[in-house]
Amino acid sequence: MIPFSIDGQPVEGREGGNILETALDAGIEIPHLCFNESVKPYGACRLCLVEVVRNGKSRMAASCTHPVQKGMEVFTRTEKVLRARKMITELILAMCPGDKLIQEMAKGMGIDEVRFKKEEKDCILCGLCARVCDEVVGANAIHFAFRGDRREMIPPFQGEATNCIACGACVVVCPVDVIRMKEEGDERTIIRWKRTLKMKSCKVCGNYFAPWFQLEKFKEKAKLPKDFYDLCYTCRS
Amino acid sequence: MTHSEIEAITERYENRESAILSMLQDIQAKEKYLPQEALERLGEKLGIPMNKIYRIATFYRAFSLTPKGQHEVCVCIGTACHVRGAQRVVDQINLELGIRPGETTKDRNFTLETVNCLGVCAAGPVAAIDGQYFGKMSPAKVGGTLKKFRSDKKKKEGANGKA
Amino acid sequence: MARLSSPQELGKYRDEILSKRNPDQPLITVCGGTGCHASGCHAVVDAFRKVLQEKAKGNGIGLRVTGCHGFCERGPLVVIHPKMVLYQKVKPEDAPAIFQETVLNGKVLENLLYEHPATGEKIATEEKVPFYQKQRRIILGNNGNIDPTQIEDYLAVGGYRALAKALFSMKPEEIIGEVKKANLRGRGGGGFPAGLKWEQCRNAPSDIKYLVCNADEGDPGAYMDRSLLEGNPHSALEGMIIGAYAIGSHEGYIFVRHEYPLALENIGIAIQQARELGLLGRDILGSGFHFDIKISRGGGAFVAGESTALMATIEGNVGEPRAKHIHTVVSGLHDKPTNLNNVETWANVPVIINEGADWYGRIGTEGSKGTKIFSLVGKVNNTGLVEVPMGMSLREIVYDIGGGIPGGKRFKAVQTGGPSGGCIPESMIDLPVDFDRLTEVGSMMGSGGMIVMDESTCMVDVAKYFMNFLKDESCGKCTSCREGTKRMYELLADITEGRGTMDHLCLLEDLGWVTAEASLCALGGTAPNPVLSTIRYFRDEYKEHIINKQCPAKVCRQLLQYRILSDVCTSCGRCSKVCSVKAITGKQKTKKEKGEPFEIDAEKCIRCGMCFESCKFEAIEVQ
Ligand SMILES: Cc1cc2nc3c(=O)[nH]c(=O)nc-3n(C[C@H](O)[C@H](O)[C@H](O)COP(=O)(O)O)c2cc1C
Ligand code: SF4
Ligand code: SF4
Ligand code: SF4
Ligand code: FES
Ligand code: FES
Ligand code: FES
C-alpha cells in the first residue's frame, strides 16, 4: 500500500490505484461524474480536480487519473479547486440544463444562474456508456464521434447501434440517466441507441428475461452448451 | 468499393490494425469520401469494431462521410490568411454559392472547405480550387474565380446533353 | 548504388561526387518549394528545361529544383550559379533571356532583380538582400542549394559527416553530453531540453525504444517544418539516426501532416536513398548499429501533434491526449520508452555534432541557444521563413528583415506561439525573442509562427479567431477545454457583434483561468493565452467594442457602417452592381444625364464590403 495524505488525513492507496478511489474508500467526498470503478478512468468531466503537492510543487489534476504516489499531499477543497469546480459545474449545466443530477450539484455549490447561453443537450459526454460497452460487455456498440465542441456519443452512422445486444449496462452506468430502456411484450428497446431486440422467455416461469441476441453472443463467446440459457436466472438457481 | 479493392489497401499495410488511419486515407483518396459499406468491409477484414472506425473517421478533418462536389473550393483560414481578410472571402463564397464550409451545393458542383495554413502564407489570403492555388484573394475576386469552374461544369453538362 | 560500409567509403563517395562537380560551372536553380509552386515555379522549370534542351545539350549546364529559400513573397525565385545572381518573380517567358544573357554571357538582367524598397537600388545576390542580411541560416541555409530528392546533393554539402563522427568517434553518452552542453531546447513548442529527454529515454529500462519525429505542424500560419522536410529532408533524418544511436533505439517514426504531400514525398525518397546507401537500416556504415524509420500520416487534427495524442494516432487509435503522469520517455508508443522531437530540433543535431557544443553555444542567449526559424507572415512586407539567432529583437525581425509594414500602416502587435501563444504589443517591440522572454510576457515561442498585425487588425477578432480554431480542434474530452473554448468564443462573438458588456470581460478572464488550470493537455492548458494576452495589452480596444460599439480596426462586421459620401460619388453605379442584397440605390449617370449620388440602405446592408472595394473614387467610407 502507498501512504500519502488527503486534506491532511493520512490514507493508503493500492499500488497502481488513483487518488479518487482512495479518497472515496476513505470516506472523503470528491465530486465526480465520469468515474466508475468497473472501467478504466478517463478524466473527461474534470470535476474531480484536486490540488496535488509533490516536492514542494503544487498542481491541479484530475484525481481519477492521477496515480497514488508515496508522500504526496492532496487537497480537495482549496480555494482554487472550489473555484474551478464551480465553473465546470456551471459549464455542464449550461450544456445540459435539464439534467436533475447536475441541477442538484449546481445548487449545492451555490450556482443560482447560468451565465452562458443554455443548450438543449442531455448527455454530459462522460463516456461511461461506451467504456462499459467496450470494456465490460465487449459489444463495442457506441462511441464518441466528431471532436471539439461537436463531440457526441452516438452509434456509428448515427443510426441503429447494430452491435448493441440490449444488455442495459450503459443504462445503469449513465450518471445523468439519459439512456432509457423500454420493455414491451417480448421486445426490449434501448431508446437512445435505436436498438430493439426480441427477448427470450424462460422455459419454466415464462418470463422474458434477456435479449436473444445477447444470449447467443454470450454462448458463442463462452462456448456454452446450446440449452444453457433456456431458464432465466431465478429459475436456474 | 469492392472487396478486392479494400483488400488491396489493407495488404498495402500488411493488414496491420495500427495502419487504419492510412487505410482510411487511401479510401478517401480513391472515393473522395468514406462510403459506409467500404468502412464495414474494412472493419470485417481487420476485425475492428465499427464504433472505433466511425470514431476515427469523424475525428480527423481529412475524412468526409458524404460525397463531395465536383470542385473542391478550399479557403485557407490560417492565422496569416485570417489577418489578411480570409473570413471575408469565405463569407463572399457563402453568399455566392449558398454553402458554408463543409457543405456541398445542391447541384454537387462545389464543396466549400476551409483549411488551416496551406503553407503559402506569403500569397495570402489563399484559396485552392481542385489543388490549383489562387493567391491574394479578396471578396471582389470570388465571383470571377468561381466562374471559371462554373462554366467548366456547364460545358461538360451540355456535352452530356443534361443541361 | 552500392552500400557504404565504412566512414572511409562515405568520405570517398563524397569526394567522388565533389570531383564531378565544378563549382565554376553555370547552374540554374529554381525554387520548388510550395510557396513558389503556388506562384508558378513549375512552368518556369519547364521553360528552362526546354531552353536547355534546345540550346545547351551536353555542355554541362545544370538545372536544379531546390527547396524553399524563405523569401516566398518574391517567388518564383531563380538563382544562377556560380555568381549566385538572384532573380525574383520569374516568369516562364524570362527563361530564354536568363539563359542567353546571364548563364552564357554573365550579364545581369536588371528587371528581374530585387529592388531595395527604400533606396530603389537593384540588388544582384541573395546575401545582399536586406531580408537575408541579418539572418543566420545554419539550418535553412542549404535549402536553396540542394535538390532534396538527390542524396548526393546533401552529401556534397557535408551531409552525414556528423553521423559518421557520432557512430565512430563518440560514445552514446558523449553525444547526449554534447547535446546537453549545447542546451538544445525543443523547437516544437515547449522548449524542453532535448539532451535531458534523450538521457531519460536512454536510461529507461527496456530493450525496445522508439524515436519519433513530429512533423504534424498544426500551428495555422506556420510552415517551418514543411520547408525543412520538403527542402532538406536528410538533415532531420541524420539528426534522428544520431539520436537513435545515442538513445539506443532501432525503430523510428516520422509523423507528417497529410496536408503536406510534397513533404511526404520528399521524406519518403530521402529514407529510400539513405537505406540504399547503408545510412539507414541494418548495420549503418558498417558500425553494427541498426535503425529504420517508418512514415506515419496525420489525419488533420491539431491536437494530434500533442505527444500522447500523436503516439495514440501512430498506434491506430483516435488522437486524444492522455494523462502523462508516467512520462512518454518511460512509457510512450506501445507502452515503450519513446523519444519525441520536432523536425527542427532533429535538424539541429548534425550541426551540434559537426561544430561542437561550444561553437553552438556562442549563438543565442543565456537560456536559449542556437537559431530559431520563424514563419514571418501577416501584415509585413517580406513574408517568408527567416532563421535568426535566439535573442534577436522583434524590431529587427519585423523591420530589418521583414521590411516593415506594407502600405505605410502602423505596426500594432506580433502574435507568436500560434493558438497557444499571445499577442505582443508595440510597446514591447524591443523584446529579445527567446523561449523565456516570450513566456514572461504571456506569449510563447511555440513552433515559430510570427504573425505581424497592423492597425487594421482587430485584436478582439484575433482572439475570437483563435477560440474558434481551438473549440474546433480540441479533442473534446475535457469539459473545461471543450466548453471553455466554446464559451470564450461565444463571449468574444458577443463583443464583436455589439452585445458585449463589461461582465463579459470578467467572465472571459475567469473562464480562461479555469480552462487553463483544469484541462488535461497543453491545448487546453494554453488555450486562453490569445484571449488573456489581448485583454492584458489591448483592454481599450475591447472597451471600445463593448461601450461604444465600435471596432477601431474596422474588422468586426456587425459594428461597421458603410456610407456613401454624396459629394464624392460620381454616380457610376459600380457599387450597386456588386451589392448582392441590392442595398444600394441611386440614379446612374449616362452620356446625357448627370445622375444622382447613390445611397446605402443600412437596414438591408449585410456589411460585406464589396461596394467599398469596388468604388474607384473612394466615395464610400466605413465607420
Ligand atoms: C495541441 C498541441 C499541438 C502540438 N503540435 C505540435 C506540432 O505540430 N509539432 C511539434 O513539433 N510539436 C507539437 N506539439 C508539441 C509536442 O507535444 C511535443 O512537445 C514536441 O513535439 C516535442 O518535441 P521538441 O521537444 O523537439 O519540441 C504540440 C503540443 C500540443 C499540446
Ligand atoms: S445496451 Fe447496448 S450499448 Fe448499452 S452496454 Fe449493452 S450492448 Fe452496449
Ligand atoms: S449517454 Fe450518459 S453515460 Fe453515455 S456519455 Fe452521455 S452522459 Fe455519459
Ligand atoms: S485539454 Fe482539450 S485537447 Fe487536451 S485532452 Fe482535454 S479536451 Fe482534449
Ligand atoms: S471523474 Fe475524474 S475527470 Fe471525471
Ligand atoms: S495561413 Fe494561409 S497559407 Fe498559411
Ligand atoms: S517556396 Fe520558394 S522561397 Fe519559399
mmCIF file with all atom_site columns, C-alpha atoms in Angstrom, chain C residues 158-284:
data_model
loop_
_atom_site.group_PDB
_atom_site.id
_atom_site.type_symbol
_atom_site.label_atom_id
_atom_site.label_alt_id
_atom_site.label_comp_id
_atom_site.label_asym_id
_atom_site.label_entity_id
_atom_site.label_seq_id
_atom_site.pdbx_PDB_ins_code
_atom_site.Cartn_x
_atom_site.Cartn_y
_atom_site.Cartn_z
_atom_site.occupancy
_atom_site.B_iso_or_equiv
_atom_site.pdbx_formal_charge
_atom_site.auth_seq_id
_atom_site.auth_comp_id
_atom_site.auth_asym_id
_atom_site.auth_atom_id
_atom_site.pdbx_PDB_model_num
ATOM 1   C CA . GLY C 1 158 ? 28.863 17.720 -45.964 1.00 0.00 ? 158 GLY C CA 1
ATOM 2   C CA . GLY C 1 159 ? 25.811 15.654 -45.191 1.00 0.00 ? 159 GLY C CA 1
ATOM 3   C CA . TYR C 1 160 ? 26.109 12.556 -42.979 1.00 0.00 ? 160 TYR C CA 1
ATOM 4   C CA . ARG C 1 161 ? 29.532 13.635 -41.778 1.00 0.00 ? 161 ARG C CA 1
ATOM 5   C CA . ALA C 1 162 ? 28.041 14.170 -38.335 1.00 0.00 ? 162 ALA C CA 1
ATOM 6   C CA . LEU C 1 163 ? 26.590 10.679 -38.411 1.00 0.00 ? 163 LEU C CA 1
ATOM 7   C CA . ALA C 1 164 ? 29.944 9.133  -39.226 1.00 0.00 ? 164 ALA C CA 1
ATOM 8   C CA . LYS C 1 165 ? 31.561 11.149 -36.469 1.00 0.00 ? 165 LYS C CA 1
ATOM 9   C CA . ALA C 1 166 ? 28.895 10.156 -33.940 1.00 0.00 ? 166 ALA C CA 1
ATOM 10  C CA . LEU C 1 167 ? 28.973 6.471  -34.809 1.00 0.00 ? 167 LEU C CA 1
ATOM 11  C CA . PHE C 1 168 ? 32.720 6.037  -34.958 1.00 0.00 ? 168 PHE C CA 1
ATOM 12  C CA . SER C 1 169 ? 34.273 8.515  -32.600 1.00 0.00 ? 169 SER C CA 1
ATOM 13  C CA . MET C 1 170 ? 31.673 9.178  -29.936 1.00 0.00 ? 170 MET C CA 1
ATOM 14  C CA . LYS C 1 171 ? 30.017 7.074  -27.290 1.00 0.00 ? 171 LYS C CA 1
ATOM 15  C CA . PRO C 1 172 ? 26.251 7.451  -26.903 1.00 0.00 ? 172 PRO C CA 1
ATOM 16  C CA . GLU C 1 173 ? 26.789 9.218  -23.567 1.00 0.00 ? 173 GLU C CA 1
ATOM 17  C CA . GLU C 1 174 ? 29.181 11.656 -25.193 1.00 0.00 ? 174 GLU C CA 1
ATOM 18  C CA . ILE C 1 175 ? 26.611 12.548 -27.831 1.00 0.00 ? 175 ILE C CA 1
ATOM 19  C CA . ILE C 1 176 ? 23.987 13.143 -25.174 1.00 0.00 ? 176 ILE C CA 1
ATOM 20  C CA . GLY C 1 177 ? 26.544 15.157 -23.239 1.00 0.00 ? 177 GLY C CA 1
ATOM 21  C CA . GLU C 1 178 ? 27.236 17.316 -26.258 1.00 0.00 ? 178 GLU C CA 1
ATOM 22  C CA . VAL C 1 179 ? 23.546 17.937 -26.922 1.00 0.00 ? 179 VAL C CA 1
ATOM 23  C CA . LYS C 1 180 ? 23.040 18.779 -23.257 1.00 0.00 ? 180 LYS C CA 1
ATOM 24  C CA . LYS C 1 181 ? 26.009 21.095 -23.255 1.00 0.00 ? 181 LYS C CA 1
ATOM 25  C CA . ALA C 1 182 ? 24.710 22.835 -26.355 1.00 0.00 ? 182 ALA C CA 1
ATOM 26  C CA . ASN C 1 183 ? 21.480 23.271 -24.403 1.00 0.00 ? 183 ASN C CA 1
ATOM 27  C CA . LEU C 1 184 ? 19.384 22.379 -27.406 1.00 0.00 ? 184 LEU C CA 1
ATOM 28  C CA . ARG C 1 185 ? 15.767 23.073 -26.495 1.00 0.00 ? 185 ARG C CA 1
ATOM 29  C CA . GLY C 1 186 ? 12.812 21.529 -28.314 1.00 0.00 ? 186 GLY C CA 1
ATOM 30  C CA . ARG C 1 187 ? 11.635 23.601 -31.249 1.00 0.00 ? 187 ARG C CA 1
ATOM 31  C CA . GLY C 1 188 ? 8.141  22.127 -31.356 1.00 0.00 ? 188 GLY C CA 1
ATOM 32  C CA . GLY C 1 189 ? 6.625  24.302 -28.701 1.00 0.00 ? 189 GLY C CA 1
ATOM 33  C CA . GLY C 1 190 ? 7.600  23.535 -25.147 1.00 0.00 ? 190 GLY C CA 1
ATOM 34  C CA . GLY C 1 191 ? 11.321 24.237 -25.317 1.00 0.00 ? 191 GLY C CA 1
ATOM 35  C CA . PHE C 1 192 ? 12.158 21.200 -23.221 1.00 0.00 ? 192 PHE C CA 1
ATOM 36  C CA . PRO C 1 193 ? 15.909 20.432 -23.165 1.00 0.00 ? 193 PRO C CA 1
ATOM 37  C CA . ALA C 1 194 ? 16.458 17.732 -25.784 1.00 0.00 ? 194 ALA C CA 1
ATOM 38  C CA . GLY C 1 195 ? 19.577 16.273 -24.175 1.00 0.00 ? 195 GLY C CA 1
ATOM 39  C CA . LEU C 1 196 ? 17.765 15.671 -20.923 1.00 0.00 ? 196 LEU C CA 1
ATOM 40  C CA . LYS C 1 197 ? 14.926 13.953 -22.713 1.00 0.00 ? 197 LYS C CA 1
ATOM 41  C CA . TRP C 1 198 ? 17.380 11.725 -24.579 1.00 0.00 ? 198 TRP C CA 1
ATOM 42  C CA . GLU C 1 199 ? 19.137 10.825 -21.377 1.00 0.00 ? 199 GLU C CA 1
ATOM 43  C CA . GLN C 1 200 ? 15.887 9.893  -19.623 1.00 0.00 ? 200 GLN C CA 1
ATOM 44  C CA . CYS C 1 201 ? 14.877 7.770  -22.562 1.00 0.00 ? 201 CYS C CA 1
ATOM 45  C CA . ARG C 1 202 ? 18.271 6.109  -22.738 1.00 0.00 ? 202 ARG C CA 1
ATOM 46  C CA . ASN C 1 203 ? 18.103 5.289  -19.048 1.00 0.00 ? 203 ASN C CA 1
ATOM 47  C CA . ALA C 1 204 ? 14.564 3.940  -19.185 1.00 0.00 ? 204 ALA C CA 1
ATOM 48  C CA . PRO C 1 205 ? 14.715 0.176  -18.808 1.00 0.00 ? 205 PRO C CA 1
ATOM 49  C CA . SER C 1 206 ? 13.513 -1.600 -21.950 1.00 0.00 ? 206 SER C CA 1
ATOM 50  C CA . ASP C 1 207 ? 15.071 -3.354 -24.904 1.00 0.00 ? 207 ASP C CA 1
ATOM 51  C CA . ILE C 1 208 ? 12.645 -1.725 -27.320 1.00 0.00 ? 208 ILE C CA 1
ATOM 52  C CA . LYS C 1 209 ? 12.690 2.045  -27.612 1.00 0.00 ? 209 LYS C CA 1
ATOM 53  C CA . TYR C 1 210 ? 11.068 4.277  -30.148 1.00 0.00 ? 210 TYR C CA 1
ATOM 54  C CA . LEU C 1 211 ? 12.143 7.506  -31.691 1.00 0.00 ? 211 LEU C CA 1
ATOM 55  C CA . VAL C 1 212 ? 9.616  9.852  -33.242 1.00 0.00 ? 212 VAL C CA 1
ATOM 56  C CA . CYS C 1 213 ? 9.887  12.981 -35.338 1.00 0.00 ? 213 CYS C CA 1
ATOM 57  C CA . ASN C 1 214 ? 6.949  15.345 -35.012 1.00 0.00 ? 214 ASN C CA 1
ATOM 58  C CA . ALA C 1 215 ? 6.131  16.922 -38.362 1.00 0.00 ? 215 ALA C CA 1
ATOM 59  C CA . ASP C 1 216 ? 2.459  17.476 -37.699 1.00 0.00 ? 216 ASP C CA 1
ATOM 60  C CA . GLU C 1 217 ? 2.921  21.245 -37.729 1.00 0.00 ? 217 GLU C CA 1
ATOM 61  C CA . GLY C 1 218 ? -0.568 22.146 -36.664 1.00 0.00 ? 218 GLY C CA 1
ATOM 62  C CA . ASP C 1 219 ? 0.026  25.845 -35.999 1.00 0.00 ? 219 ASP C CA 1
ATOM 63  C CA . PRO C 1 220 ? -2.231 27.590 -38.524 1.00 0.00 ? 220 PRO C CA 1
ATOM 64  C CA . GLY C 1 221 ? 0.055  30.130 -40.139 1.00 0.00 ? 221 GLY C CA 1
ATOM 65  C CA . ALA C 1 222 ? 3.438  28.496 -39.850 1.00 0.00 ? 222 ALA C CA 1
ATOM 66  C CA . TYR C 1 223 ? 5.360  26.275 -42.211 1.00 0.00 ? 223 TYR C CA 1
ATOM 67  C CA . MET C 1 224 ? 8.925  25.887 -40.958 1.00 0.00 ? 224 MET C CA 1
ATOM 68  C CA . ASP C 1 225 ? 8.822  22.120 -40.636 1.00 0.00 ? 225 ASP C CA 1
ATOM 69  C CA . ARG C 1 226 ? 7.206  21.786 -44.007 1.00 0.00 ? 226 ARG C CA 1
ATOM 70  C CA . SER C 1 227 ? 10.033 23.691 -45.670 1.00 0.00 ? 227 SER C CA 1
ATOM 71  C CA . LEU C 1 228 ? 12.668 21.673 -43.902 1.00 0.00 ? 228 LEU C CA 1
ATOM 72  C CA . LEU C 1 229 ? 11.179 18.335 -44.824 1.00 0.00 ? 229 LEU C CA 1
ATOM 73  C CA . GLU C 1 230 ? 10.484 19.454 -48.358 1.00 0.00 ? 230 GLU C CA 1
ATOM 74  C CA . GLY C 1 231 ? 13.769 21.210 -48.926 1.00 0.00 ? 231 GLY C CA 1
ATOM 75  C CA . ASN C 1 232 ? 16.305 19.315 -46.867 1.00 0.00 ? 232 ASN C CA 1
ATOM 76  C CA . PRO C 1 233 ? 14.799 16.094 -45.548 1.00 0.00 ? 233 PRO C CA 1
ATOM 77  C CA . HIS C 1 234 ? 18.148 14.430 -44.901 1.00 0.00 ? 234 HIS C CA 1
ATOM 78  C CA . SER C 1 235 ? 19.094 16.937 -42.223 1.00 0.00 ? 235 SER C CA 1
ATOM 79  C CA . ALA C 1 236 ? 16.244 15.808 -39.957 1.00 0.00 ? 236 ALA C CA 1
ATOM 80  C CA . LEU C 1 237 ? 16.896 12.211 -40.917 1.00 0.00 ? 237 LEU C CA 1
ATOM 81  C CA . GLU C 1 238 ? 20.570 12.450 -39.998 1.00 0.00 ? 238 GLU C CA 1
ATOM 82  C CA . GLY C 1 239 ? 19.624 14.013 -36.670 1.00 0.00 ? 239 GLY C CA 1
ATOM 83  C CA . MET C 1 240 ? 17.248 11.163 -35.967 1.00 0.00 ? 240 MET C CA 1
ATOM 84  C CA . ILE C 1 241 ? 19.796 8.479  -36.737 1.00 0.00 ? 241 ILE C CA 1
ATOM 85  C CA . ILE C 1 242 ? 22.325 10.133 -34.432 1.00 0.00 ? 242 ILE C CA 1
ATOM 86  C CA . GLY C 1 243 ? 19.638 10.422 -31.761 1.00 0.00 ? 243 GLY C CA 1
ATOM 87  C CA . ALA C 1 244 ? 18.690 6.785  -32.179 1.00 0.00 ? 244 ALA C CA 1
ATOM 88  C CA . TYR C 1 245 ? 22.282 5.714  -31.672 1.00 0.00 ? 245 TYR C CA 1
ATOM 89  C CA . ALA C 1 246 ? 22.590 7.905  -28.581 1.00 0.00 ? 246 ALA C CA 1
ATOM 90  C CA . ILE C 1 247 ? 19.364 6.647  -27.060 1.00 0.00 ? 247 ILE C CA 1
ATOM 91  C CA . GLY C 1 248 ? 19.629 3.043  -28.170 1.00 0.00 ? 248 GLY C CA 1
ATOM 92  C CA . SER C 1 249 ? 16.586 2.911  -30.396 1.00 0.00 ? 249 SER C CA 1
ATOM 93  C CA . HIS C 1 250 ? 16.182 0.804  -33.513 1.00 0.00 ? 250 HIS C CA 1
ATOM 94  C CA . GLU C 1 251 ? 12.787 1.873  -34.724 1.00 0.00 ? 251 GLU C CA 1
ATOM 95  C CA . GLY C 1 252 ? 11.575 5.326  -35.580 1.00 0.00 ? 252 GLY C CA 1
ATOM 96  C CA . TYR C 1 253 ? 8.585  7.123  -36.990 1.00 0.00 ? 253 TYR C CA 1
ATOM 97  C CA . ILE C 1 254 ? 8.140  10.378 -38.813 1.00 0.00 ? 254 ILE C CA 1
ATOM 98  C CA . PHE C 1 255 ? 4.666  11.712 -38.283 1.00 0.00 ? 255 PHE C CA 1
ATOM 99  C CA . VAL C 1 256 ? 3.742  14.053 -41.130 1.00 0.00 ? 256 VAL C CA 1
ATOM 100 C CA . ARG C 1 257 ? 0.605  16.069 -41.715 1.00 0.00 ? 257 ARG C CA 1
ATOM 101 C CA . HIS C 1 258 ? -1.381 14.739 -44.650 1.00 0.00 ? 258 HIS C CA 1
ATOM 102 C CA . GLU C 1 259 ? -1.832 18.287 -45.949 1.00 0.00 ? 259 GLU C CA 1
ATOM 103 C CA . TYR C 1 260 ? 1.863  18.248 -46.864 1.00 0.00 ? 260 TYR C CA 1
ATOM 104 C CA . PRO C 1 261 ? 2.028  15.967 -49.901 1.00 0.00 ? 261 PRO C CA 1
ATOM 105 C CA . LEU C 1 262 ? 5.401  17.232 -51.121 1.00 0.00 ? 262 LEU C CA 1
ATOM 106 C CA . ALA C 1 263 ? 6.984  16.839 -47.698 1.00 0.00 ? 263 ALA C CA 1
ATOM 107 C CA . LEU C 1 264 ? 5.648  13.291 -47.551 1.00 0.00 ? 264 LEU C CA 1
ATOM 108 C CA . GLU C 1 265 ? 7.046  12.530 -50.954 1.00 0.00 ? 265 GLU C CA 1
ATOM 109 C CA . ASN C 1 266 ? 10.472 14.019 -50.308 1.00 0.00 ? 266 ASN C CA 1
ATOM 110 C CA . ILE C 1 267 ? 10.991 12.430 -46.927 1.00 0.00 ? 267 ILE C CA 1
ATOM 111 C CA . GLY C 1 268 ? 9.935  9.122  -48.461 1.00 0.00 ? 268 GLY C CA 1
ATOM 112 C CA . ILE C 1 269 ? 12.550 9.480  -51.177 1.00 0.00 ? 269 ILE C CA 1
ATOM 113 C CA . ALA C 1 270 ? 15.171 10.512 -48.638 1.00 0.00 ? 270 ALA C CA 1
ATOM 114 C CA . ILE C 1 271 ? 14.520 7.451  -46.477 1.00 0.00 ? 271 ILE C CA 1
ATOM 115 C CA . GLN C 1 272 ? 14.751 5.214  -49.513 1.00 0.00 ? 272 GLN C CA 1
ATOM 116 C CA . GLN C 1 273 ? 18.024 6.728  -50.678 1.00 0.00 ? 273 GLN C CA 1
ATOM 117 C CA . ALA C 1 274 ? 19.565 6.668  -47.227 1.00 0.00 ? 274 ALA C CA 1
ATOM 118 C CA . ARG C 1 275 ? 18.676 2.996  -46.949 1.00 0.00 ? 275 ARG C CA 1
ATOM 119 C CA . GLU C 1 276 ? 20.220 2.211  -50.306 1.00 0.00 ? 276 GLU C CA 1
ATOM 120 C CA . LEU C 1 277 ? 23.467 3.849  -49.259 1.00 0.00 ? 277 LEU C CA 1
ATOM 121 C CA . GLY C 1 278 ? 23.521 1.992  -45.974 1.00 0.00 ? 278 GLY C CA 1
ATOM 122 C CA . LEU C 1 279 ? 22.976 5.128  -43.913 1.00 0.00 ? 279 LEU C CA 1
ATOM 123 C CA . LEU C 1 280 ? 19.724 3.772  -42.573 1.00 0.00 ? 280 LEU C CA 1
ATOM 124 C CA . GLY C 1 281 ? 18.579 0.251  -41.879 1.00 0.00 ? 281 GLY C CA 1
ATOM 125 C CA . ARG C 1 282 ? 20.863 -2.613 -40.869 1.00 0.00 ? 282 ARG C CA 1
ATOM 126 C CA . ASP C 1 283 ? 24.490 -2.163 -39.942 1.00 0.00 ? 283 ASP C CA 1
ATOM 127 C CA . ILE C 1 284 ? 24.675 1.553  -40.666 1.00 0.00 ? 284 ILE C CA 1
#
